[in-house]
Amino acid sequence: MIALENVTKRYGGQPVVDDVSITFGGEGVTALIGPNGAGKSTLFGLVGRLLSPDAGRVTVDGMDVASTPSSELAKVLAVLRQDNHVAARLTVHDLVEFGRFPHSRGRLTVHDREHIESAIGYLELGPYRDRFLDELSGGQRQRAFVAMVLAQDTEYVLLDEPLNNLDLRHMTEIMRLVRRMADELGKRVVIVLHDINFAASYADRIVAMRDGVVVADAPAREVMRPDVLAAVYDTPVDVREIDGKPVALYYG
Amino acid sequence: MTALATPSTSTSTPVRPRRAWVGVLIGVLLVALALTGLFVGASDVTPGSLASGGADGDAAFLLVASRIPRTLAAVLVGASLGIAGLIMQMLVRNKFVEPGTTGVSEFATLGMLVTIVFLPGLAVVGKMAVAAVFGLFGTWVFLRVVRIVPVRQLVLVPLVGIMLGGVVGAVTTFFAYRLDLLQSLGQWSQGSFATVMQGRYEFLWIAGLMVGVAWFAADRFSVIGLGEEFATNLGLDYRRVVAVGMVIIAVITAAVLVTAGMVPFLGLVVPNVVSLIIGDNVRRAIPWVAGLGAVFVLACDLIARVVRFPYEIPLSVIVGIVGAALFLWLLLRRRSRAH
Ligand SMILES: Nc1ncnc2c1ncn2[C@@H]1O[C@H](COP(=O)(O)OP(=O)(O)O)[C@@H](O)[C@H]1O
Ligand SMILES: [Mg+2]
């Protein structure tokens, strides 16, 4: 279980995450939604020990992220940040291989190689495995990063807007993969999404943030209501039922 | 199934050629240049003179006392400076840095000057240690500056370093001038193997050892090259690996400085050429960078010895010309590749 207890993070006196208490890990897939600047990425940074909170405590399976050795946390928690720029000329295979680092510490076993192969297979990166990252399209590169996180094989996986840069087919594919990670591999995935319809159809639970606080936290269907969504995004959102599923309309 | 829905699963691109032949070429060149270097110089050392003179002959003495040390020194300097550049590029995440473009060499030189002024009786190993400590400080200063001053453009990062080096270099020159030590200063700033002989190059093995350390920790440096966020996520102690890298860079810089002097551009050019061929995975790149760096210095040293035969011109002149040309080529190539 990932638990945040009264966590606050301020930038220049301004709270960006404001006294948040929440747990993740009860459900397979949790979608984290909210407008730009709501504090979603900051929240991930706090859980992923990239930022230290000004107040409060973050634990993963009872381990305080501030004091637990990073190498231990890396075996149970993987975080993919929102904007990833890798300057080094690495191949897709290199990158996915580094995902095994917490387990292998650089000495790959047969077991590690299996994880690498299956992650490459899952994300259909086989044809590009020997390409350098700077020779890929934005979407292919994004999939390579997801494959890296998948190879890390942790119980908790945090993905910050992984659908950026992806075309419709690959967006759907990543969401299906996320679903399978939860259902078949027993992982607990928290995923930041902007398309609330993806959130509604793939997530078990939706957490909505705004101005650094959690404003909604409920099973997906309960968050998919015009009044809730309008309050989160500060813009009118219509919700219709299509084939028994709630679909948000926000193009008008 | 409809005729339409045949997903193109067989769009496999040809697998990247492993470029193994370039590696073989580097190996062959390394051996060939090293052997040639043994037999080139003002005095006559040839397989013939060695055979006729026997183990006690002049030729054999020259070979053991001067030519072999010189060749080994060139190999160690080339290999280790290449690695210092590679590691620095991973730490800074910028392809344009090396000890010479970040002020590290200048700080180490200042350290040398300090030993001459305050600790004149110090053994060479002590001088090297002081130079290494100054170099370490220089690396730290550079990393701080790059962190504090957010430099957007990649090419501006080494400019900051060169400015830093310029300031430190000016301070060093000022004191050297006041203390009448400009001549010593000139010696270090001009790389040369002319004075390398048995008993005066062995500190370079410490630089060689650092190459070993870098190789051992290669994957850690690759991960560091992905950035602090990736490194932390993968459970790496970012600061510790950076600290190890800084020590590697400083020790190599200092060891090369006390034995051969400054050798510009190498740490920049060699890793970049290797990066173009096989990429930046440090474990893969290290043997290539070390090999190509050694070839580079061996070749430049040979040219320095034969251009005005029987006189020598400073190695740094040749390295500067060849290195600058390669550097320009890399810059232009990058420009044309960028989108
Ligand atoms: N390093 C920083 N310094 C100052 N302000 C920051 C920093 N990082 C984020 N912020 C601010 O914190 C707020 C939340 O940012 P973020 O967590 O990235 O939002 P989200 O991911 O929900 O779009 C934003 O207003 C942003 O400007
Ligand atoms: Mg964000």
mmCIF file with all atom_site columns, N, CA, C and O in Angstrom, chain A residues 221-245:
data_model
loop_
_atom_site.group_PDB
_atom_site.id
_atom_site.type_symbol
_atom_site.label_atom_id
_atom_site.label_alt_id
_atom_site.label_comp_id
_atom_site.label_asym_id
_atom_site.label_entity_id
_atom_site.label_seq_id
_atom_site.pdbx_PDB_ins_code
_atom_site.Cartn_x
_atom_site.Cartn_y
_atom_site.Cartn_z
_atom_site.occupancy
_atom_site.B_iso_or_equiv
_atom_site.pdbx_formal_charge
_atom_site.auth_seq_id
_atom_site.auth_comp_id
_atom_site.auth_asym_id
_atom_site.auth_atom_id
_atom_site.pdbx_PDB_model_num
ATOM 1   N N  . ARG A 1 221 ? -17.263 5.068  -11.919 1.00 0.00 ? 221 ARG A N  1
ATOM 2   C CA . ARG A 1 221 ? -18.601 5.461  -12.341 1.00 0.00 ? 221 ARG A CA 1
ATOM 3   C C  . ARG A 1 221 ? -19.154 6.646  -11.538 1.00 0.00 ? 221 ARG A C  1
ATOM 4   O O  . ARG A 1 221 ? -19.834 7.515  -12.074 1.00 0.00 ? 221 ARG A O  1
ATOM 5   N N  . GLU A 1 222 ? -18.780 6.695  -10.280 1.00 0.00 ? 222 GLU A N  1
ATOM 6   C CA . GLU A 1 222 ? -19.331 7.755  -9.431  1.00 0.00 ? 222 GLU A CA 1
ATOM 7   C C  . GLU A 1 222 ? -18.699 9.111  -9.702  1.00 0.00 ? 222 GLU A C  1
ATOM 8   O O  . GLU A 1 222 ? -19.280 10.152 -9.400  1.00 0.00 ? 222 GLU A O  1
ATOM 9   N N  . VAL A 1 223 ? -17.479 9.088  -10.239 1.00 0.00 ? 223 VAL A N  1
ATOM 10  C CA . VAL A 1 223 ? -16.828 10.361 -10.555 1.00 0.00 ? 223 VAL A CA 1
ATOM 11  C C  . VAL A 1 223 ? -17.327 10.886 -11.903 1.00 0.00 ? 223 VAL A C  1
ATOM 12  O O  . VAL A 1 223 ? -17.310 12.091 -12.160 1.00 0.00 ? 223 VAL A O  1
ATOM 13  N N  . MET A 1 224 ? -17.811 9.984  -12.730 1.00 0.00 ? 224 MET A N  1
ATOM 14  C CA . MET A 1 224 ? -18.248 10.383 -14.066 1.00 0.00 ? 224 MET A CA 1
ATOM 15  C C  . MET A 1 224 ? -19.646 11.012 -14.009 1.00 0.00 ? 224 MET A C  1
ATOM 16  O O  . MET A 1 224 ? -20.611 10.478 -14.555 1.00 0.00 ? 224 MET A O  1
ATOM 17  N N  . ARG A 1 225 ? -19.724 12.142 -13.331 1.00 0.00 ? 225 ARG A N  1
ATOM 18  C CA . ARG A 1 225 ? -20.990 12.863 -13.255 1.00 0.00 ? 225 ARG A CA 1
ATOM 19  C C  . ARG A 1 225 ? -20.733 14.310 -13.621 1.00 0.00 ? 225 ARG A C  1
ATOM 20  O O  . ARG A 1 225 ? -19.689 14.872 -13.268 1.00 0.00 ? 225 ARG A O  1
ATOM 21  N N  . PRO A 1 226 ? -21.667 14.935 -14.321 1.00 0.00 ? 226 PRO A N  1
ATOM 22  C CA . PRO A 1 226 ? -21.431 16.305 -14.796 1.00 0.00 ? 226 PRO A CA 1
ATOM 23  C C  . PRO A 1 226 ? -21.031 17.254 -13.679 1.00 0.00 ? 226 PRO A C  1
ATOM 24  O O  . PRO A 1 226 ? -20.095 18.040 -13.845 1.00 0.00 ? 226 PRO A O  1
ATOM 25  N N  . ASP A 1 227 ? -21.691 17.161 -12.528 1.00 0.00 ? 227 ASP A N  1
ATOM 26  C CA . ASP A 1 227 ? -21.389 18.117 -11.469 1.00 0.00 ? 227 ASP A CA 1
ATOM 27  C C  . ASP A 1 227 ? -19.978 17.925 -10.924 1.00 0.00 ? 227 ASP A C  1
ATOM 28  O O  . ASP A 1 227 ? -19.233 18.880 -10.714 1.00 0.00 ? 227 ASP A O  1
ATOM 29  N N  . VAL A 1 228 ? -19.558 16.652 -10.761 1.00 0.00 ? 228 VAL A N  1
ATOM 30  C CA . VAL A 1 228 ? -18.217 16.386 -10.234 1.00 0.00 ? 228 VAL A CA 1
ATOM 31  C C  . VAL A 1 228 ? -17.157 16.863 -11.224 1.00 0.00 ? 228 VAL A C  1
ATOM 32  O O  . VAL A 1 228 ? -16.222 17.593 -10.862 1.00 0.00 ? 228 VAL A O  1
ATOM 33  N N  . LEU A 1 229 ? -17.326 16.476 -12.476 1.00 0.00 ? 229 LEU A N  1
ATOM 34  C CA . LEU A 1 229 ? -16.317 16.826 -13.479 1.00 0.00 ? 229 LEU A CA 1
ATOM 35  C C  . LEU A 1 229 ? -16.254 18.329 -13.703 1.00 0.00 ? 229 LEU A C  1
ATOM 36  O O  . LEU A 1 229 ? -15.170 18.894 -13.882 1.00 0.00 ? 229 LEU A O  1
ATOM 37  N N  . ALA A 1 230 ? -17.395 18.970 -13.683 1.00 0.00 ? 230 ALA A N  1
ATOM 38  C CA . ALA A 1 230 ? -17.413 20.425 -13.864 1.00 0.00 ? 230 ALA A CA 1
ATOM 39  C C  . ALA A 1 230 ? -16.659 21.106 -12.733 1.00 0.00 ? 230 ALA A C  1
ATOM 40  O O  . ALA A 1 230 ? -15.914 22.067 -12.945 1.00 0.00 ? 230 ALA A O  1
ATOM 41  N N  . ALA A 1 231 ? -16.794 20.548 -11.529 1.00 0.00 ? 231 ALA A N  1
ATOM 42  C CA . ALA A 1 231 ? -16.098 21.139 -10.395 1.00 0.00 ? 231 ALA A CA 1
ATOM 43  C C  . ALA A 1 231 ? -14.588 20.914 -10.491 1.00 0.00 ? 231 ALA A C  1
ATOM 44  O O  . ALA A 1 231 ? -13.798 21.780 -10.134 1.00 0.00 ? 231 ALA A O  1
ATOM 45  N N  . VAL A 1 232 ? -14.210 19.740 -10.996 1.00 0.00 ? 232 VAL A N  1
ATOM 46  C CA . VAL A 1 232 ? -12.771 19.448 -11.111 1.00 0.00 ? 232 VAL A CA 1
ATOM 47  C C  . VAL A 1 232 ? -12.118 20.331 -12.162 1.00 0.00 ? 232 VAL A C  1
ATOM 48  O O  . VAL A 1 232 ? -11.075 20.938 -11.927 1.00 0.00 ? 232 VAL A O  1
ATOM 49  N N  . TYR A 1 233 ? -12.754 20.411 -13.317 1.00 0.00 ? 233 TYR A N  1
ATOM 50  C CA . TYR A 1 233 ? -12.095 21.087 -14.439 1.00 0.00 ? 233 TYR A CA 1
ATOM 51  C C  . TYR A 1 233 ? -12.555 22.528 -14.630 1.00 0.00 ? 233 TYR A C  1
ATOM 52  O O  . TYR A 1 233 ? -12.035 23.220 -15.494 1.00 0.00 ? 233 TYR A O  1
ATOM 53  N N  . ASP A 1 234 ? -13.556 22.938 -13.860 1.00 0.00 ? 234 ASP A N  1
ATOM 54  C CA . ASP A 1 234 ? -14.022 24.304 -13.959 1.00 0.00 ? 234 ASP A CA 1
ATOM 55  C C  . ASP A 1 234 ? -14.535 24.611 -15.363 1.00 0.00 ? 234 ASP A C  1
ATOM 56  O O  . ASP A 1 234 ? -14.312 25.689 -15.912 1.00 0.00 ? 234 ASP A O  1
ATOM 57  N N  . THR A 1 235 ? -15.158 23.625 -15.947 1.00 0.00 ? 235 THR A N  1
ATOM 58  C CA . THR A 1 235 ? -15.709 23.815 -17.285 1.00 0.00 ? 235 THR A CA 1
ATOM 59  C C  . THR A 1 235 ? -16.876 22.847 -17.424 1.00 0.00 ? 235 THR A C  1
ATOM 60  O O  . THR A 1 235 ? -16.853 21.768 -16.822 1.00 0.00 ? 235 THR A O  1
ATOM 61  N N  . PRO A 1 236 ? -17.909 23.223 -18.150 1.00 0.00 ? 236 PRO A N  1
ATOM 62  C CA . PRO A 1 236 ? -19.064 22.312 -18.234 1.00 0.00 ? 236 PRO A CA 1
ATOM 63  C C  . PRO A 1 236 ? -18.716 21.021 -18.971 1.00 0.00 ? 236 PRO A C  1
ATOM 64  O O  . PRO A 1 236 ? -18.063 21.052 -20.006 1.00 0.00 ? 236 PRO A O  1
ATOM 65  N N  . VAL A 1 237 ? -19.092 19.906 -18.379 1.00 0.00 ? 237 VAL A N  1
ATOM 66  C CA . VAL A 1 237 ? -18.869 18.609 -19.002 1.00 0.00 ? 237 VAL A CA 1
ATOM 67  C C  . VAL A 1 237 ? -20.181 17.849 -18.980 1.00 0.00 ? 237 VAL A C  1
ATOM 68  O O  . VAL A 1 237 ? -20.828 17.754 -17.946 1.00 0.00 ? 237 VAL A O  1
ATOM 69  N N  . ASP A 1 238 ? -20.543 17.358 -20.135 1.00 0.00 ? 238 ASP A N  1
ATOM 70  C CA . ASP A 1 238 ? -21.769 16.579 -20.228 1.00 0.00 ? 238 ASP A CA 1
ATOM 71  C C  . ASP A 1 238 ? -21.399 15.102 -20.144 1.00 0.00 ? 238 ASP A C  1
ATOM 72  O O  . ASP A 1 238 ? -20.342 14.700 -20.640 1.00 0.00 ? 238 ASP A O  1
ATOM 73  N N  . VAL A 1 239 ? -22.208 14.308 -19.498 1.00 0.00 ? 239 VAL A N  1
ATOM 74  C CA . VAL A 1 239 ? -21.934 12.875 -19.449 1.00 0.00 ? 239 VAL A CA 1
ATOM 75  C C  . VAL A 1 239 ? -23.134 12.125 -20.003 1.00 0.00 ? 239 VAL A C  1
ATOM 76  O O  . VAL A 1 239 ? -24.256 12.321 -19.553 1.00 0.00 ? 239 VAL A O  1
ATOM 77  N N  . ARG A 1 240 ? -22.903 11.301 -21.025 1.00 0.00 ? 240 ARG A N  1
ATOM 78  C CA . ARG A 1 240 ? -23.991 10.495 -21.613 1.00 0.00 ? 240 ARG A CA 1
ATOM 79  C C  . ARG A 1 240 ? -23.695 9.031  -21.399 1.00 0.00 ? 240 ARG A C  1
ATOM 80  O O  . ARG A 1 240 ? -22.550 8.619  -21.225 1.00 0.00 ? 240 ARG A O  1
ATOM 81  N N  . GLU A 1 241 ? -24.736 8.283  -21.459 1.00 0.00 ? 241 GLU A N  1
ATOM 82  C CA . GLU A 1 241 ? -24.581 6.840  -21.347 1.00 0.00 ? 241 GLU A CA 1
ATOM 83  C C  . GLU A 1 241 ? -24.529 6.256  -22.758 1.00 0.00 ? 241 GLU A C  1
ATOM 84  O O  . GLU A 1 241 ? -25.436 6.492  -23.569 1.00 0.00 ? 241 GLU A O  1
ATOM 85  N N  . ILE A 1 242 ? -23.465 5.565  -23.103 1.00 0.00 ? 242 ILE A N  1
ATOM 86  C CA . ILE A 1 242 ? -23.396 4.906  -24.404 1.00 0.00 ? 242 ILE A CA 1
ATOM 87  C C  . ILE A 1 242 ? -23.084 3.435  -24.163 1.00 0.00 ? 242 ILE A C  1
ATOM 88  O O  . ILE A 1 242 ? -22.074 3.110  -23.531 1.00 0.00 ? 242 ILE A O  1
ATOM 89  N N  . ASP A 1 243 ? -23.951 2.566  -24.639 1.00 0.00 ? 243 ASP A N  1
ATOM 90  C CA . ASP A 1 243 ? -23.814 1.133  -24.402 1.00 0.00 ? 243 ASP A CA 1
ATOM 91  C C  . ASP A 1 243 ? -23.617 0.826  -22.914 1.00 0.00 ? 243 ASP A C  1
ATOM 92  O O  . ASP A 1 243 ? -22.791 -0.007 -22.547 1.00 0.00 ? 243 ASP A O  1
ATOM 93  N N  . GLY A 1 244 ? -24.302 1.522  -22.092 1.00 0.00 ? 244 GLY A N  1
ATOM 94  C CA . GLY A 1 244 ? -24.225 1.257  -20.660 1.00 0.00 ? 244 GLY A CA 1
ATOM 95  C C  . GLY A 1 244 ? -23.005 1.830  -19.973 1.00 0.00 ? 244 GLY A C  1
ATOM 96  O O  . GLY A 1 244 ? -22.786 1.590  -18.789 1.00 0.00 ? 244 GLY A O  1
ATOM 97  N N  . LYS A 1 245 ? -22.166 2.574  -20.735 1.00 0.00 ? 245 LYS A N  1
ATOM 98  C CA . LYS A 1 245 ? -20.980 3.153  -20.111 1.00 0.00 ? 245 LYS A CA 1
ATOM 99  C C  . LYS A 1 245 ? -21.093 4.673  -20.116 1.00 0.00 ? 245 LYS A C  1
ATOM 100 O O  . LYS A 1 245 ? -21.559 5.252  -21.097 1.00 0.00 ? 245 LYS A O  1
#
